[in-house]
mmCIF file with all atom_site columns, C-alpha atoms in Angstrom:
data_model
loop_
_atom_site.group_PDB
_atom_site.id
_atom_site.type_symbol
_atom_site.label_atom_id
_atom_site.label_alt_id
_atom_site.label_comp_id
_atom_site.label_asym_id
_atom_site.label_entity_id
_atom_site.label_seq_id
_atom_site.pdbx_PDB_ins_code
_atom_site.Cartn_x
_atom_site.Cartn_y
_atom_site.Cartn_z
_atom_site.occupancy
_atom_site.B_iso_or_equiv
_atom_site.pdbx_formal_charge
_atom_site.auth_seq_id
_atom_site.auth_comp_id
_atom_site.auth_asym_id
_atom_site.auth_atom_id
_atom_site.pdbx_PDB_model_num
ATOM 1  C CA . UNK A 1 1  ? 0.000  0.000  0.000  1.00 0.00 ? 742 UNK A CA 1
ATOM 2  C CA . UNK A 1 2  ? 1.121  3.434  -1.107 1.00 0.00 ? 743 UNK A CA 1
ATOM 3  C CA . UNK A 1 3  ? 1.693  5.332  1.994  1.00 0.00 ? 744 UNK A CA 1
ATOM 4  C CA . UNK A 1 4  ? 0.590  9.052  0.976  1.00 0.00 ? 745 UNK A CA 1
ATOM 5  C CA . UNK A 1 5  ? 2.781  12.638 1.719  1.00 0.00 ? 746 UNK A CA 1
ATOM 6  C CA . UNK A 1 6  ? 0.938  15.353 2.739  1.00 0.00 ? 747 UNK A CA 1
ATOM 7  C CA . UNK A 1 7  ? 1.645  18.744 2.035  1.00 0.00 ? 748 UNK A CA 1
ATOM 8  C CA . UNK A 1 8  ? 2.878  20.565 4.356  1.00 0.00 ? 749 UNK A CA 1
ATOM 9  C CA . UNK A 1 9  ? 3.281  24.418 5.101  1.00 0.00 ? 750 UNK A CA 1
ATOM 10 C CA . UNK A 1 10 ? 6.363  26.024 4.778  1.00 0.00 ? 751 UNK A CA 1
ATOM 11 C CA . UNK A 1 11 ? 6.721  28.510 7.472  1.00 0.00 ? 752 UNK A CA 1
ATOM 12 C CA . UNK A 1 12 ? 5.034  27.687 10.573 1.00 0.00 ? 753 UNK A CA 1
ATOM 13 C CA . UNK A 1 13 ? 4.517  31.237 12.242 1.00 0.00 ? 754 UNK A CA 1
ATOM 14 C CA . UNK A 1 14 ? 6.043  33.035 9.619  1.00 0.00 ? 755 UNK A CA 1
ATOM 15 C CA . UNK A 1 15 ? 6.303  36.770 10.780 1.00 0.00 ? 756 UNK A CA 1
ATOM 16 C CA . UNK A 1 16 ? 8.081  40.187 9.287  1.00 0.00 ? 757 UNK A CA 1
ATOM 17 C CA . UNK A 1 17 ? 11.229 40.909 10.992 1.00 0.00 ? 758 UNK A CA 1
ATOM 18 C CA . UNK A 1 18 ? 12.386 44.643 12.164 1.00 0.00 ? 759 UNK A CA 1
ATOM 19 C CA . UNK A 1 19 ? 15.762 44.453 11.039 1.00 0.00 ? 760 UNK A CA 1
ATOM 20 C CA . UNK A 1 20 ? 17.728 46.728 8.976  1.00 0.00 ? 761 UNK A CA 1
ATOM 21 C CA . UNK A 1 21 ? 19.985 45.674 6.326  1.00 0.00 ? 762 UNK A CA 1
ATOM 22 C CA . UNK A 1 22 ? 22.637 46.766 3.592  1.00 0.00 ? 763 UNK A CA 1
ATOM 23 C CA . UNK A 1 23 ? 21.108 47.916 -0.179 1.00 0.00 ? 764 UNK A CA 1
ATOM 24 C CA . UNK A 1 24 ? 24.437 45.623 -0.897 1.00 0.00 ? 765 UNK A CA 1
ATOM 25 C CA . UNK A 1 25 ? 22.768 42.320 0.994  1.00 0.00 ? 766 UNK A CA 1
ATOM 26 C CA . UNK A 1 26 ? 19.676 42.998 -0.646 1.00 0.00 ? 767 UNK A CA 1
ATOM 27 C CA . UNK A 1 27 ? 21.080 42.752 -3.590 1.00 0.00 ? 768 UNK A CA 1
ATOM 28 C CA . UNK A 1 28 ? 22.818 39.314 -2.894 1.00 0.00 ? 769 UNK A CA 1
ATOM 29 C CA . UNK A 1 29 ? 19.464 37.925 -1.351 1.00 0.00 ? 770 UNK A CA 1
ATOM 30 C CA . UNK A 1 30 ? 17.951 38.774 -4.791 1.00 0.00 ? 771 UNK A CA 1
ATOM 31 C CA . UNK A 1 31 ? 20.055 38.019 -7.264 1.00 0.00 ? 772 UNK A CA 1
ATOM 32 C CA . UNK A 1 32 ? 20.962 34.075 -4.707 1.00 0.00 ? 773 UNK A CA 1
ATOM 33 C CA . UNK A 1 33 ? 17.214 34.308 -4.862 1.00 0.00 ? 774 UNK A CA 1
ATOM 34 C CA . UNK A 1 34 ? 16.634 34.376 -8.715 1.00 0.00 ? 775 UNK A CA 1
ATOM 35 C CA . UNK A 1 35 ? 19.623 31.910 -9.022 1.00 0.00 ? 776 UNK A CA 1
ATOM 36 C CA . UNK A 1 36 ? 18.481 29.206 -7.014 1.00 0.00 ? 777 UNK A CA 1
ATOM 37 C CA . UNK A 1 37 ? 14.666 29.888 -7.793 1.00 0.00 ? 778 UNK A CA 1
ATOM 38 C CA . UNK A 1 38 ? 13.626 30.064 -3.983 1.00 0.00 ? 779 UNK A CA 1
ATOM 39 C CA . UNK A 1 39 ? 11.834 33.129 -2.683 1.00 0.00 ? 780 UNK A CA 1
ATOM 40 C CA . UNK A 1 40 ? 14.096 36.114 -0.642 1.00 0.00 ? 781 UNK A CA 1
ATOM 41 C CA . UNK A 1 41 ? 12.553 34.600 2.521  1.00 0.00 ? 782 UNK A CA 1
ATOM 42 C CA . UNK A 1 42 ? 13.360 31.177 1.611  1.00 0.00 ? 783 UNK A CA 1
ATOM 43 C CA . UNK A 1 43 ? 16.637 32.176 1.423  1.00 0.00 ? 784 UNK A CA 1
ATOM 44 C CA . UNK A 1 44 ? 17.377 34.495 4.281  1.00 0.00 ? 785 UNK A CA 1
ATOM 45 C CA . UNK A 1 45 ? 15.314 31.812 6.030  1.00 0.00 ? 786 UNK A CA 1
ATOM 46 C CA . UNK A 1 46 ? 17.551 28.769 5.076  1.00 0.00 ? 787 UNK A CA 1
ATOM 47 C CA . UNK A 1 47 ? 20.803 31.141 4.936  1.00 0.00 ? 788 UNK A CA 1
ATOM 48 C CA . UNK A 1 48 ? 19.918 31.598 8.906  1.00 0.00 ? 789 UNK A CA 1
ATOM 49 C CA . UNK A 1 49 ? 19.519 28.114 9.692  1.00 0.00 ? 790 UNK A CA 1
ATOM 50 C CA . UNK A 1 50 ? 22.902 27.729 8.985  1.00 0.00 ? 791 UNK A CA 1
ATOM 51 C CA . UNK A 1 51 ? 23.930 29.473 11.827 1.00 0.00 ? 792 UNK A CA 1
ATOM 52 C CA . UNK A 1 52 ? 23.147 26.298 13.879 1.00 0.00 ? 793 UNK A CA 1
ATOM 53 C CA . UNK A 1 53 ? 26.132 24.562 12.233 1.00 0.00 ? 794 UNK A CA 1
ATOM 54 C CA . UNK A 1 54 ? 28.582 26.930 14.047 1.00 0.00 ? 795 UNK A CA 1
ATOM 55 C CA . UNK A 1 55 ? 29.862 24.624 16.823 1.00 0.00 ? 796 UNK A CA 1
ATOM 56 C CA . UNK A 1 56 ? 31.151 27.403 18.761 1.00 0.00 ? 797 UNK A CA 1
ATOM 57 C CA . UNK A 1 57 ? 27.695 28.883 18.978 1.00 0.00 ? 798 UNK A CA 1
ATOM 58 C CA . UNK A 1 58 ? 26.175 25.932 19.969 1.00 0.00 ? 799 UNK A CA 1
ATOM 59 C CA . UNK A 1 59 ? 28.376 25.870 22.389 1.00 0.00 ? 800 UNK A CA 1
ATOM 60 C CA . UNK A 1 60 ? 27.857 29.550 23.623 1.00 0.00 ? 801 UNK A CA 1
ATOM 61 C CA . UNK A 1 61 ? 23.951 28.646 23.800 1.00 0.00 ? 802 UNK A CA 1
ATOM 62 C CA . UNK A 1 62 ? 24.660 25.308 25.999 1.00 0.00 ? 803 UNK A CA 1
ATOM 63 C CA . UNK A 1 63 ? 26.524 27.156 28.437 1.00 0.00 ? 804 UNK A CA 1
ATOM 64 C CA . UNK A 1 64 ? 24.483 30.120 28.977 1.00 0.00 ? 805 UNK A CA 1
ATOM 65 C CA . UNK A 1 65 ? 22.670 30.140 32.089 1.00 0.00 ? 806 UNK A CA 1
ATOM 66 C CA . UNK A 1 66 ? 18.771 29.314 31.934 1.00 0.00 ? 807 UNK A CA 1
ATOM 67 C CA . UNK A 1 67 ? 19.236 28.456 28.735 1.00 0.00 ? 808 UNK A CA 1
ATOM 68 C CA . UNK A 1 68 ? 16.149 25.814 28.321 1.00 0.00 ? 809 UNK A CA 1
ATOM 69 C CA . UNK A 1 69 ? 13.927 28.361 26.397 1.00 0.00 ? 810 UNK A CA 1
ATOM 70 C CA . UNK A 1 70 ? 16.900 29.534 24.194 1.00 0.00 ? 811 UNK A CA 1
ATOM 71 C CA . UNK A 1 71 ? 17.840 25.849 23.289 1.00 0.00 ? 812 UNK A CA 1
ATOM 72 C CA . UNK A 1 72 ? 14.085 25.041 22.763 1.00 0.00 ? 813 UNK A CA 1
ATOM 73 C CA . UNK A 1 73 ? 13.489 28.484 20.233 1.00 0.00 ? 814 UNK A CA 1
ATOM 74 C CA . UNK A 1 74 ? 16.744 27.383 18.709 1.00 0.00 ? 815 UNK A CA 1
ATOM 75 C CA . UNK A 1 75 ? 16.243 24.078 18.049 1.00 0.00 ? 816 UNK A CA 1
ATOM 76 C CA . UNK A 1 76 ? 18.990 22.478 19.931 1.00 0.00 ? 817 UNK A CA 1
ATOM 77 C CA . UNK A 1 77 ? 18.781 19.498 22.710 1.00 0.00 ? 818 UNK A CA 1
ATOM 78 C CA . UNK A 1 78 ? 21.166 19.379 25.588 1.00 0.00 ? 819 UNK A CA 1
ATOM 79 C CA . UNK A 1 79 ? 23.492 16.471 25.435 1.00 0.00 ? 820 UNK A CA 1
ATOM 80 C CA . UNK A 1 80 ? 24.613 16.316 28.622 1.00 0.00 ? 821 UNK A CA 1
ATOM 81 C CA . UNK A 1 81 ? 24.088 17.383 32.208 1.00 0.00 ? 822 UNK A CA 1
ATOM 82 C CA . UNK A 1 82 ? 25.321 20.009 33.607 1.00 0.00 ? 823 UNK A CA 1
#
């Protein structure tokens, strides 16, 4: 039996950030986003994630005190007692 995949939404509370940036970064969000056929947000979005693959700021957000919430909004699991 064909087991059947769903569509699913792409971003779960989705909201417009207040952040300023450079006409220059703009620019390279636009032009990454007509290359690679996402949309802007897609790609500030997935350029972001990235962030998460920096082992040293993993490490920062482990070892920051009360960090529960912080590792839960970023995505992160403890590994180990503390």
């Amino acid at each position: 039996m064909k087991k059947w995949n769903y569509i699913k939404p792409k971003n779960l509370n989705a909201e417009r950030p207040e952040w300023l940036i450079s006409e220059h970064t703009r620019n390279i969000v636009a032009a990454f986003s007509e290359y690679s056929e996402y949309t802007e947000s897609e790609v500030v979005d997935k350029f972001l994630k990235n962030l998460l693959t920096d082992d040293d700021f993993v490490k920062w957000a482990t070892n920051k005190r009360n960090n529960k919430r912080l590792l839960k909004q970023l995505g992160i699991e403890e590994t180990e007692e503390k």
